[in-house]
Amino acid sequence: MARHPIRSPGGEDSFRRIVDACFRGEAGSSVPLPGDTADLIETGVLDSMAWVSFLRAVETASGTSDLGSDLNEQPASIASILAALRSSNKGSLPSGDKKRGVAGSVSSSAAFLSGSSSVQGSRVVPSEEVDRAFHMPVGKLRKRAGIESLAYAADGESELALGARAAEEALRAASCGAQELDWVIATSETHHDYPALAAQLHSRLLVREDCGALDVGGGCLGLLNALAVAQSLIGSGAARRVAVITADVHSRVLTPERVAGEFGGLFGDGASAFLVRREPGSPVGASYRLGDFLFGCAGQYAAAIQVAARIGGGLDVQFDGEALSRAAITRLEKVITAVETRSGISRASVGGFATHQPNPRLLTLLAKQCGVSPSAFPPICRTAGNLGSSMCGAALHAALQNAAKMKPAERKPIFLASLGPGLLFGGSWLTPA
Amino acid sequence: MTKLLITEITRMGPAFCVIGLQHDQQKFQSIRPVSATANSWLHFPHQRGEILECSLTPFCGAPPHVEDRISTHGFRKRSTVAENDVAGYLRKAECSDSLSGLFECRIYENKRGSGTHALPGEARRSICGCRTQNLRLELCGNELRATLVLSSGELLRDLPVVDRDWLDFMDAALADSRGANRAARFERFLNSQFHSKIMSCPHHFARIGLTRPYREVCWLMLDTLFPLPQTDWLEEF
């Protein structure tokens, strides 16, 4: 699942920590850690199912894609795993390594997030009104999903308008002029027009002509995809400053005429923007360093949410709310666990969780499942609804705002975790610079 | 006496699990003959495709292994059916195009690492056939694993392969006598020729099974993969 294996700042210690954590996750904390050379299958510590499961967990946590293959014809031991991880780390081969050239994780070159903003549609609609519009029993969205109101775009507010406003505010917060940008990366799950959103934002923001403009997809995972691309552009030396912008106006796509029932009523409108740059901004403590990204796709959930355009303008929506809820909680928790293992940062010491927020009820459930306080999740979806690709961005901006109220030395890391249809998933972390 | 067409023989540790098809009133139904004392056979001298005559009690096993029937006498071979015909009969038995249809229940992912499972109290059967859009085998830490996409587009990852013929083929491919870099050569075969051999085969078909309940869950596994491996494929890598 990885392109590059983890760069191990602590060397052997990082590998050991990852292997130990994954073993505990698989075998349980009460099982004593076996000796390094013990064959875990022959000694009965793990069965073959658990062995492969353990390897997959180590692959995800370390970002090493081919661990299972590297361990063929090797004993099923911790020593073998550590040796394979060491060997992968030595051969951190970027683009030319065909063996590891698969989707997965992106290692962290120094990239700093130094300005952020989030805006929402200015028309606030009580959820009861949305219930009625989508022909649902009045009170359903509030009672079942915990949504009190939805933020809808007013006349004159589009993906472009909301995205541009968020971008201008983020650039202002970072004291960065639009002409300093090298790339504009946009993501939206509702904008399907030509020119694409990034091109429209490029013009609207008055960036340099030789500033690149790129749209990335991924639905609600779009922000993480875009941040990972920005980090890579900076890491490769192709850019110094990148604006990452999300914008979604669901209220004009998922209308009651096109989508019946609960699905359409869950979504609101909004945008978010971030400035990613090579060096931390000033003052000290105002920036966050982006960590590694991990990505993947859990295709067993592909059928839980499918939307396709119908001839004549309608939408075919396949939405198994219950299955999707279960999948979302399971996957987000798994991503948070992987981010925790990879970063070495305990979830208990995290200041905020900027995650996808399908609805407030699921967010509470996720916090409970993760064993962390619900207050660590900025409650955006309660009053704005699910903002699509802008959801994680709105939550991240809120977490950064909360951190900004603290003294620099007291600021804590932030975890990112999100999902998209497919079921795409991704995660990362930010640490105060 | 019952006539059973043997459709799968799977490895369960040192023993074998056997499933056959019974043709009853225009319906093909999977039956798993078990002995009175165990769910598997330490010695099973028959092959897939053989029609065996046997004596089975009519009582179903406990869910989800409702296909279990206790065999009260030995098996007697009556005839043999060609591989493509076996696959054809399997298509007429329990089949599903979707994940939830496989065992008529929810399928859960392993929250820790890989693998998927069903809950014994929810699954309605323990074996089901499926058509696949794509399928890949992989050697992972010396274990053979399958990843496949169902017709519905849903994906099953890291299924343990328990099909006796495929595991025998893997053992033969990795035998000491085959020289150096055996695992790497086998992996190359799985990543290249294997795919076209499997996916272009007109009788390509797979059956997914559930393990016996273990720590309160039943894991999904690849019981059968058609076409079956051929010995001469070993000469290709």
XYZ file of C-alpha atoms in Angstrom:
670
model
C 0.000 0.000 0.000
C 3.010 2.243 0.054
C 5.194 3.998 -2.420
C 8.048 4.647 -0.039
C 8.622 2.832 3.193
C 8.659 4.916 6.314
C 11.737 7.002 6.855
C 12.702 5.907 10.258
C 14.029 8.841 12.230
C 14.531 6.658 15.255
C 15.912 3.863 13.053
C 15.399 0.449 14.553
C 13.294 1.863 17.391
C 10.548 3.010 15.015
C 10.359 -0.395 13.366
C 10.364 -2.162 16.707
C 7.587 0.131 17.976
C 5.459 -0.529 14.894
C 5.988 -4.301 14.994
C 5.251 -4.462 18.722
C 2.108 -2.344 18.383
C 0.808 -4.428 15.469
C 1.574 -7.686 17.250
C -0.314 -6.486 20.326
C -3.203 -5.476 18.089
C -3.341 -8.935 16.542
C -2.541 -11.232 19.456
C -3.973 -9.119 22.262
C -2.149 -7.222 24.971
C -2.162 -10.168 27.357
C -0.058 -12.375 25.055
C 3.620 -12.050 25.963
C 5.793 -10.743 23.170
C 7.651 -13.753 21.729
C 11.411 -13.825 21.165
C 12.563 -12.285 17.908
C 13.535 -15.568 16.298
C 10.527 -17.632 17.401
C 8.468 -18.883 14.457
C 5.062 -17.418 15.313
C 3.125 -20.052 13.372
C 5.140 -23.121 14.374
C 5.035 -22.129 18.041
C 1.285 -21.562 17.798
C 1.474 -17.907 18.826
C -0.429 -16.948 15.667
C -2.332 -19.068 13.182
C -1.868 -18.476 9.458
C -4.854 -16.089 9.314
C -3.474 -14.006 12.157
C 0.046 -14.080 10.683
C -1.101 -12.537 7.395
C -3.332 -10.101 9.256
C -0.342 -9.085 11.396
C 1.799 -8.574 8.272
C -0.885 -6.421 6.659
C -1.112 -4.283 9.791
C 2.679 -3.789 9.765
C 2.544 -2.917 6.054
C -0.078 -0.248 6.687
C 1.633 1.185 9.737
C 5.117 1.257 8.205
C 4.161 2.159 4.665
C 6.081 -0.846 3.357
C 4.047 -2.323 0.552
C 5.583 -5.706 -0.175
C 6.376 -7.049 3.257
C 4.384 -10.233 2.633
C 6.339 -10.914 -0.533
C 9.669 -10.125 1.124
C 8.924 -12.685 3.812
C 8.322 -15.612 1.489
C 10.774 -18.441 2.217
C 11.568 -16.749 5.547
C 10.554 -17.938 9.004
C 7.382 -16.340 10.335
C 9.274 -14.436 12.996
C 9.609 -10.905 14.294
C 13.295 -11.013 13.339
C 12.300 -11.663 9.707
C 9.884 -8.746 9.741
C 12.437 -6.368 11.244
C 15.022 -7.468 8.678
C 12.570 -6.904 5.826
C 11.666 -3.454 7.169
C 15.345 -2.538 7.473
C 15.959 -3.744 3.938
C 12.994 -1.712 2.617
C 14.235 1.361 4.417
C 17.689 1.042 2.873
C 16.155 0.862 -0.552
C 13.929 3.933 -0.295
C 13.609 4.024 -4.014
C 11.430 6.754 -5.383
C 10.047 6.742 -8.869
C 12.137 4.097 -10.564
C 11.328 1.250 -8.240
C 8.713 -0.721 -10.089
C 8.303 -3.211 -7.299
C 7.014 -0.575 -4.929
C 5.352 1.665 -7.478
C 1.833 1.264 -6.184
C -0.684 3.510 -4.550
C -0.330 3.909 -0.861
C 1.532 6.190 1.407
C 3.460 9.333 0.726
C 6.419 10.013 2.952
C 6.782 13.364 4.581
C 9.199 15.768 3.060
C 9.165 18.989 5.019
C 5.938 20.779 4.176
C 4.209 23.173 6.507
C 0.615 24.233 6.780
C 0.686 27.888 7.620
C -2.662 29.450 6.834
C -6.201 28.134 6.852
C -9.781 29.168 6.377
C -13.236 27.696 6.139
C -16.510 29.183 4.958
C -20.014 27.782 4.818
C -23.063 28.526 2.736
C -24.672 31.599 4.278
C -28.259 30.309 4.167
C -28.842 28.342 7.374
C -31.805 25.987 7.043
C -33.303 24.124 10.042
C -33.119 20.377 9.530
C -36.905 20.076 9.878
C -37.294 22.149 6.738
C -34.924 19.792 4.932
C -36.890 16.791 6.250
C -39.996 18.213 4.638
C -38.256 19.048 1.367
C -36.928 15.487 1.038
C -40.274 13.952 2.046
C -38.962 12.522 5.319
C -40.781 12.477 8.642
C -40.196 15.851 10.313
C -37.463 15.522 12.928
C -35.705 12.566 11.275
C -32.427 14.345 10.531
C -32.266 15.796 14.037
C -33.264 12.623 15.869
C -31.505 9.986 13.801
C -28.462 11.845 12.535
C -28.129 14.644 15.097
C -28.175 17.371 12.429
C -29.745 20.595 13.725
C -29.360 22.724 10.628
C -27.713 22.764 7.217
C -25.582 25.452 5.634
C -26.845 26.059 2.098
C -25.330 28.345 -0.485
C -27.285 31.561 -1.021
C -27.838 33.095 -4.441
C -24.460 34.106 -5.800
C -22.578 31.520 -3.741
C -21.060 28.790 -5.873
C -18.069 26.457 -5.515
C -15.985 29.175 -7.123
C -17.284 31.966 -4.885
C -16.976 29.961 -1.666
C -13.599 28.487 -2.622
C -12.162 31.856 -3.625
C -13.345 33.440 -0.388
C -11.761 30.667 1.678
C -8.527 30.895 -0.320
C -8.236 34.650 0.078
C -8.763 34.367 3.826
C -6.173 31.576 4.129
C -3.599 33.544 2.137
C -4.276 36.612 4.249
C -3.857 34.576 7.437
C -0.482 33.353 6.177
C 0.571 36.791 4.904
C 1.102 35.275 1.474
C 0.296 37.090 -1.747
C -1.561 35.185 -4.458
C 1.310 35.945 -6.852
C 3.612 33.885 -4.615
C 1.709 30.659 -5.271
C 3.288 27.971 -7.448
C 0.253 25.701 -7.582
C -3.476 25.886 -6.941
C -4.890 22.458 -6.103
C -8.653 22.212 -5.943
C -11.015 19.442 -4.974
C -14.795 19.274 -5.048
C -17.356 16.511 -5.223
C -20.042 18.739 -6.716
C -18.275 20.891 -9.325
C -18.391 19.197 -12.701
C -18.275 22.240 -15.013
C -15.694 23.333 -17.573
C -13.368 25.077 -16.966
C -12.552 22.972 -13.942
C -12.574 24.484 -10.477
C -8.791 24.864 -10.184
C -8.673 26.788 -13.466
C -11.519 29.064 -12.381
C -9.856 29.677 -9.015
C -6.571 30.363 -10.796
C -8.201 33.258 -12.633
C -10.290 34.483 -9.734
C -7.342 34.634 -7.319
C -5.127 36.428 -9.861
C -2.184 34.104 -9.381
C 0.801 34.160 -11.773
C 0.162 32.714 -15.212
C 2.896 30.117 -14.666
C 1.275 28.926 -11.430
C -0.068 25.402 -11.998
C -3.740 24.506 -11.522
C -4.769 20.976 -10.688
C -8.039 19.313 -9.740
C -7.949 16.152 -7.656
C -10.836 13.815 -6.866
C -11.700 11.419 -4.093
C -15.054 12.763 -2.885
C -14.880 13.447 0.833
C -11.242 12.261 0.831
C -10.364 15.072 -1.605
C -8.670 17.331 0.942
C -6.216 14.628 2.026
C -5.471 13.739 -1.598
C -4.834 17.410 -2.333
C -2.617 17.915 0.726
C -0.582 14.829 -0.188
C -0.069 16.160 -3.720
C 0.956 19.545 -2.306
C 3.422 17.885 0.033
C 4.906 15.891 -2.859
C 5.232 18.971 -5.067
C 7.069 20.748 -2.274
C 9.161 17.700 -1.434
C 10.231 17.267 -5.054
C 11.294 20.895 -5.274
C 8.661 21.695 -7.898
C 6.902 24.191 -5.651
C 7.492 26.411 -2.644
C 3.930 27.503 -1.924
C 0.750 25.631 -2.764
C -2.853 26.646 -2.129
C -5.129 23.689 -1.393
C -8.796 24.577 -1.808
C -11.962 22.543 -1.315
C -15.459 23.689 -2.310
C -18.759 21.823 -2.382
C -22.291 23.001 -3.114
C -24.434 19.918 -2.618
C -27.694 21.846 -2.382
C -27.720 22.363 -6.163
C -26.786 18.787 -7.039
C -28.572 16.639 -4.472
C -31.965 18.311 -4.811
C -35.237 16.659 -3.712
C -36.219 16.376 -7.392
C -33.084 14.363 -8.179
C -32.527 12.429 -4.950
C -35.303 11.167 -2.736
C -35.030 10.376 0.953
C -32.430 10.769 3.644
C -29.302 10.768 1.485
C -29.828 14.165 -0.115
C -30.758 15.794 3.159
C -27.483 15.048 4.906
C -25.319 17.449 2.913
C -24.517 21.125 3.292
C -22.368 23.590 1.358
C -18.971 24.969 2.221
C -15.330 25.463 1.341
C -11.934 25.410 2.987
C -8.444 26.519 2.029
C -4.901 25.955 3.250
C -1.505 27.286 2.372
C 1.171 24.612 2.279
C 4.763 25.780 2.039
C 8.327 24.633 2.262
C 9.288 26.639 5.295
C 7.372 27.261 8.510
C 5.750 30.671 8.594
C 6.106 33.237 11.299
C 5.460 33.744 14.123
C 7.014 30.596 15.579
C 4.365 28.061 16.480
C 1.820 29.337 13.968
C 2.607 26.574 11.462
C 2.086 22.836 11.527
C 4.306 20.308 9.832
C 2.512 17.723 7.696
C 3.332 14.107 8.565
C 3.214 11.038 6.324
C 0.022 10.222 4.473
C -1.475 6.775 4.234
C -4.114 5.887 1.693
C -6.054 2.906 0.453
C -9.390 1.624 -0.765
C -11.606 -0.891 1.054
C -13.507 -2.214 -1.955
C -15.728 -4.508 0.066
C -17.805 -1.427 0.873
C -18.050 -0.202 -2.726
C -21.745 -0.995 -2.995
C -22.733 0.943 0.134
C -22.731 4.274 -1.679
C -22.941 4.701 -5.439
C -24.192 7.734 -7.337
C -24.437 7.827 -11.116
C -25.910 10.331 -13.552
C -29.076 9.165 -15.237
C -30.009 10.064 -18.784
C -32.441 12.952 -18.521
C -30.733 14.663 -15.606
C -31.649 12.520 -12.621
C -29.316 10.648 -10.347
C -29.228 6.956 -9.573
C -28.370 6.731 -5.896
C -27.541 3.514 -4.128
C -27.234 4.296 -0.433
C -27.165 1.669 2.278
C -26.999 4.005 5.248
C -26.572 1.316 7.856
C -23.770 -0.500 6.007
C -22.050 2.786 5.241
C -22.239 3.903 8.875
C -20.682 0.662 10.049
C -17.990 0.872 7.384
C -17.242 4.519 8.182
C -16.731 3.923 11.876
C -14.664 0.770 11.375
C -12.449 2.336 8.733
C -11.956 5.709 10.420
C -10.926 3.956 13.612
C -8.559 1.742 11.652
C -7.043 4.803 9.962
C -6.625 6.580 13.300
C -4.922 3.471 14.700
C -2.578 3.334 11.698
C -1.780 7.057 11.991
C -1.120 6.580 15.701
C 1.228 3.648 15.044
C 3.022 5.332 12.153
C 3.488 8.689 13.880
C 4.306 7.312 17.303
C 1.867 9.901 18.686
C -0.659 8.480 21.105
C -4.266 9.403 20.358
C -4.568 10.526 23.968
C -2.031 13.281 23.338
C -3.747 14.648 20.220
C -5.262 18.128 20.414
C -7.864 17.675 17.687
C -9.204 15.114 15.241
C -9.965 16.600 11.833
C -11.919 13.720 10.376
C -14.677 13.271 7.906
C -17.976 13.850 9.699
C -20.826 11.910 8.055
C -23.192 13.146 10.770
C -22.996 14.082 14.479
C -24.332 10.737 15.692
C -21.573 8.838 13.912
C -18.989 11.319 15.125
C -19.965 10.636 18.733
C -19.812 6.918 18.020
C -16.375 7.279 16.451
C -15.050 9.166 19.482
C -16.415 6.444 21.742
C -14.944 3.701 19.584
C -11.563 5.441 19.608
C -11.694 6.013 23.350
C -11.215 9.781 23.043
C -13.341 12.732 24.099
C -15.977 13.824 21.554
C -14.867 17.394 22.277
C -11.634 16.680 20.372
C -13.735 16.524 17.175
C -14.854 20.031 16.097
C -18.631 19.628 15.689
C -19.039 21.122 12.215
C -21.665 18.728 10.840
C -24.146 19.451 13.660
C -24.994 22.870 12.230
C -23.686 22.671 8.651
C -24.341 19.080 7.570
C -21.898 16.856 5.711
C -19.761 19.214 3.610
C -18.241 16.556 1.347
C -14.618 17.268 0.460
C -14.815 20.439 2.579
C -15.836 18.528 5.705
C -12.376 17.480 6.766
C -11.095 20.944 5.822
C -13.665 22.705 7.970
C -12.797 20.430 10.885
C -9.074 20.997 10.350
C -9.502 24.753 10.238
C -11.531 24.638 13.471
C -8.865 22.480 15.147
C -6.166 24.933 14.043
C -8.220 27.843 15.349
C -8.613 26.111 18.702
C -4.860 25.520 18.822
C -4.154 29.143 17.944
C -5.797 30.177 21.219
C -3.064 28.320 23.117
C 0.534 29.281 23.786
C 2.796 27.772 21.091
C 4.434 25.408 23.558
C 1.063 23.992 24.604
C -0.167 23.169 21.109
C -0.690 19.512 20.387
C -0.644 17.372 17.232
C -3.730 17.041 15.039
C -4.820 13.802 13.375
C -6.433 13.747 9.923
C -8.644 10.861 8.795
C -11.167 10.752 6.014
C -13.147 8.539 3.664
C -14.531 8.719 0.165
C -16.826 6.522 -1.920
C -15.139 3.305 -2.909
C -14.480 3.071 0.075
C -11.409 5.281 -0.165
C -9.631 6.060 3.047
C -6.678 8.162 4.102
C -4.973 9.616 7.116
C -2.115 11.795 8.262
C -1.051 13.985 11.163
C 0.210 17.481 11.816
C 2.659 18.523 14.483
C 3.290 22.092 15.680
C 6.335 23.438 13.846
C -27.896 -44.200 -0.730
C -27.029 -40.709 -1.886
C -25.085 -39.768 -4.988
C -22.662 -36.896 -4.420
C -20.621 -35.104 -7.052
C -17.427 -34.097 -5.241
C -16.909 -30.414 -5.996
C -14.343 -29.314 -3.453
C -11.666 -30.792 -1.287
C -10.052 -28.267 0.993
C -7.102 -28.489 3.340
C -7.845 -27.934 7.012
C -4.512 -28.324 8.779
C -3.550 -31.977 8.425
C -7.061 -33.019 7.368
C -9.432 -32.429 4.472
C -12.898 -30.966 4.258
C -15.089 -32.299 1.464
C -18.138 -30.798 -0.199
C -20.309 -32.326 -2.866
C -23.407 -31.521 -4.858
C -26.604 -33.430 -4.450
C -29.167 -33.271 -7.238
C -32.607 -33.367 -5.775
C -35.869 -32.399 -7.491
C -34.243 -30.195 -10.130
C -32.177 -28.481 -7.442
C -28.463 -28.667 -6.844
C -27.547 -28.413 -3.207
C -24.175 -28.409 -1.476
C -23.640 -31.190 1.038
C -20.638 -31.589 3.313
C -20.192 -35.228 4.361
C -18.570 -35.437 7.789
C -17.708 -38.406 9.967
C -19.523 -39.016 13.227
C -16.497 -37.838 15.192
C -14.950 -34.974 13.197
C -15.705 -32.277 10.646
C -12.885 -33.321 8.381
C -11.216 -36.394 6.938
C -7.656 -37.388 7.715
C -7.680 -39.627 4.670
C -9.816 -38.919 1.620
C -8.656 -40.915 -1.380
C -11.108 -39.429 -3.903
C -10.804 -36.593 -6.383
C -12.884 -33.648 -7.381
C -15.307 -34.552 -10.152
C -15.963 -38.066 -8.898
C -19.532 -39.136 -8.264
C -19.567 -41.093 -5.036
C -22.286 -43.188 -3.583
C -22.618 -42.782 0.159
C -25.019 -43.004 3.033
C -25.799 -39.769 4.848
C -28.039 -38.946 7.784
C -30.735 -36.425 6.869
C -29.937 -34.060 9.758
C -28.485 -30.654 8.970
C -25.458 -29.316 10.810
C -25.558 -26.312 13.126
C -25.755 -22.920 11.356
C -24.000 -21.701 9.396
C -22.666 -25.155 8.464
C -26.111 -26.350 7.508
C -24.627 -28.416 4.677
C -23.106 -30.923 7.138
C -24.433 -34.491 6.954
C -22.955 -37.404 8.883
C -21.673 -40.140 6.633
C -22.571 -43.552 8.008
C -20.793 -45.717 5.449
C -17.758 -45.473 3.214
C -17.773 -43.858 -0.212
C -18.051 -45.855 -3.389
C -16.989 -44.307 -6.687
C -19.562 -44.532 -9.459
C -18.264 -42.314 -12.245
C -16.321 -39.139 -13.035
C -17.423 -35.759 -14.392
C -15.134 -33.428 -16.386
C -13.848 -30.255 -14.726
C -15.872 -27.868 -16.883
C -19.037 -29.835 -16.132
C -18.341 -29.652 -12.396
C -18.100 -25.868 -12.706
C -21.320 -25.887 -14.716
C -23.181 -27.791 -12.004
C -21.785 -25.468 -9.334
C -23.283 -22.511 -11.172
C -26.679 -24.137 -10.665
C -26.162 -24.471 -6.906
C -25.870 -21.699 -4.270
C -24.606 -18.553 -5.990
C -24.485 -14.846 -5.319
C -23.260 -11.764 -7.137
C -23.010 -9.645 -4.004
C -21.191 -9.763 -0.696
C -24.308 -9.769 1.435
C -25.809 -12.524 -0.708
C -22.924 -14.965 -0.241
C -24.062 -16.220 3.135
C -27.236 -14.132 3.290
C -25.794 -12.014 6.050
C -23.565 -9.055 6.776
C -19.861 -9.447 6.202
C -17.498 -7.708 8.601
C -13.916 -6.614 8.125
C -11.230 -7.510 10.613
C -10.747 -4.403 12.718
C -7.108 -5.230 13.413
C -5.483 -6.375 10.179
C -6.773 -8.224 7.148
C -9.527 -10.715 6.409
C -13.313 -10.672 6.509
C -15.746 -12.671 8.558
C -19.385 -13.462 9.175
C -21.068 -14.067 12.502
C -22.240 -17.652 13.095
C -25.619 -16.445 14.320
C -26.236 -14.398 11.186
C -24.898 -16.561 8.337
C -27.471 -18.822 6.723
C -25.050 -21.152 4.943
C -21.326 -21.768 4.787
C -20.587 -22.169 1.084
C -21.524 -20.147 -1.968
C -20.395 -19.778 -5.556
C -19.687 -16.480 -7.253
C -18.659 -15.002 -10.554
C -15.699 -12.684 -10.345
C -14.796 -9.628 -12.395
C -11.176 -10.123 -11.516
C -9.099 -12.367 -9.301
C -5.499 -12.424 -8.106
C -3.507 -14.903 -6.052
C -0.572 -13.756 -3.963
C 2.042 -15.388 -1.807
C 2.175 -13.453 1.445
C 4.588 -14.588 4.147
C 4.490 -18.130 2.685
C 0.670 -18.177 2.734
C -1.444 -18.253 -0.433
C -4.042 -15.494 -0.442
C -6.734 -14.481 -2.952
C -8.187 -11.080 -3.718
C -11.241 -10.912 -5.949
C -13.937 -8.559 -7.204
C -17.497 -9.849 -7.268
C -19.955 -8.998 -10.035
C -21.388 -6.317 -7.749
C -18.029 -4.532 -7.754
C -17.435 -5.416 -4.098
C -13.984 -6.625 -3.245
C -12.764 -9.431 -1.019
C -9.147 -9.153 0.018
C -6.686 -11.630 1.523
C -8.914 -14.700 1.454
C -6.923 -17.748 2.542
C -6.805 -20.250 -0.312
C -7.743 -23.675 1.054
C -8.425 -25.492 -2.222
C -6.373 -28.707 -2.030
C -5.425 -28.691 -5.709
C -4.167 -25.108 -5.610
C -2.242 -25.696 -2.383
C -0.706 -28.850 -3.861
C 0.288 -26.783 -6.881
C 1.904 -24.172 -4.626
C 3.794 -26.883 -2.738
C 5.033 -28.334 -6.010
C 6.083 -24.877 -7.211
C 8.042 -24.243 -4.035
C 9.594 -27.708 -3.750
C 13.362 -27.739 -3.062
C 13.943 -29.651 -6.274
C 12.836 -26.639 -8.320
C 16.044 -24.745 -7.697
C 16.715 -21.157 -6.682
C 14.321 -18.223 -6.308
C 11.312 -20.495 -6.210
C 9.048 -18.072 -4.386
C 9.992 -15.179 -6.654
C 9.390 -17.316 -9.755
C 6.046 -18.494 -8.408
C 5.079 -14.896 -7.675
C 6.005 -13.915 -11.226
C 3.795 -16.705 -12.550
C 0.905 -15.563 -10.344
C 1.365 -12.013 -11.603
C 1.515 -12.951 -15.270
C 0.451 -16.223 -16.915
C -1.846 -17.199 -14.057
C -4.144 -14.272 -14.639
C -4.814 -14.968 -18.296
C -5.185 -18.696 -17.684
C -7.818 -18.084 -15.021
C -9.767 -15.159 -16.353
C -9.913 -16.347 -19.963
C -11.082 -19.820 -19.011
C -14.743 -20.278 -20.029
C -15.505 -22.265 -16.890
C -13.800 -19.845 -14.505
C -15.721 -19.939 -11.250
C -15.010 -19.578 -7.541
C -16.642 -20.753 -4.339
C -16.257 -18.957 -1.042
C -16.610 -20.821 2.219
C -16.823 -20.018 5.911
C -14.514 -21.518 8.513
C -15.943 -23.219 11.570
C -16.637 -20.631 14.289
C -13.339 -19.551 15.835
C -13.369 -16.952 18.586
C -17.027 -16.342 17.732
C -16.530 -15.538 14.054
C -16.378 -17.479 10.794
C -13.670 -16.281 8.396
C -14.212 -16.191 4.638
C -11.913 -18.357 2.537
C -11.507 -19.343 -1.101
C -12.661 -22.953 -1.165
C -12.534 -23.556 -4.874
C -11.055 -21.893 -7.897
C -11.766 -23.083 -11.430
C -9.917 -23.786 -13.629
C -7.827 -26.105 -11.509
C -4.038 -25.842 -11.829
C -2.286 -28.141 -14.267
C 1.005 -29.839 -13.591
C 2.509 -28.699 -16.885
C 2.115 -25.075 -15.809
C 5.077 -25.718 -13.508
C 7.283 -25.869 -16.579
C 6.389 -22.292 -17.445
C 8.246 -20.711 -14.537
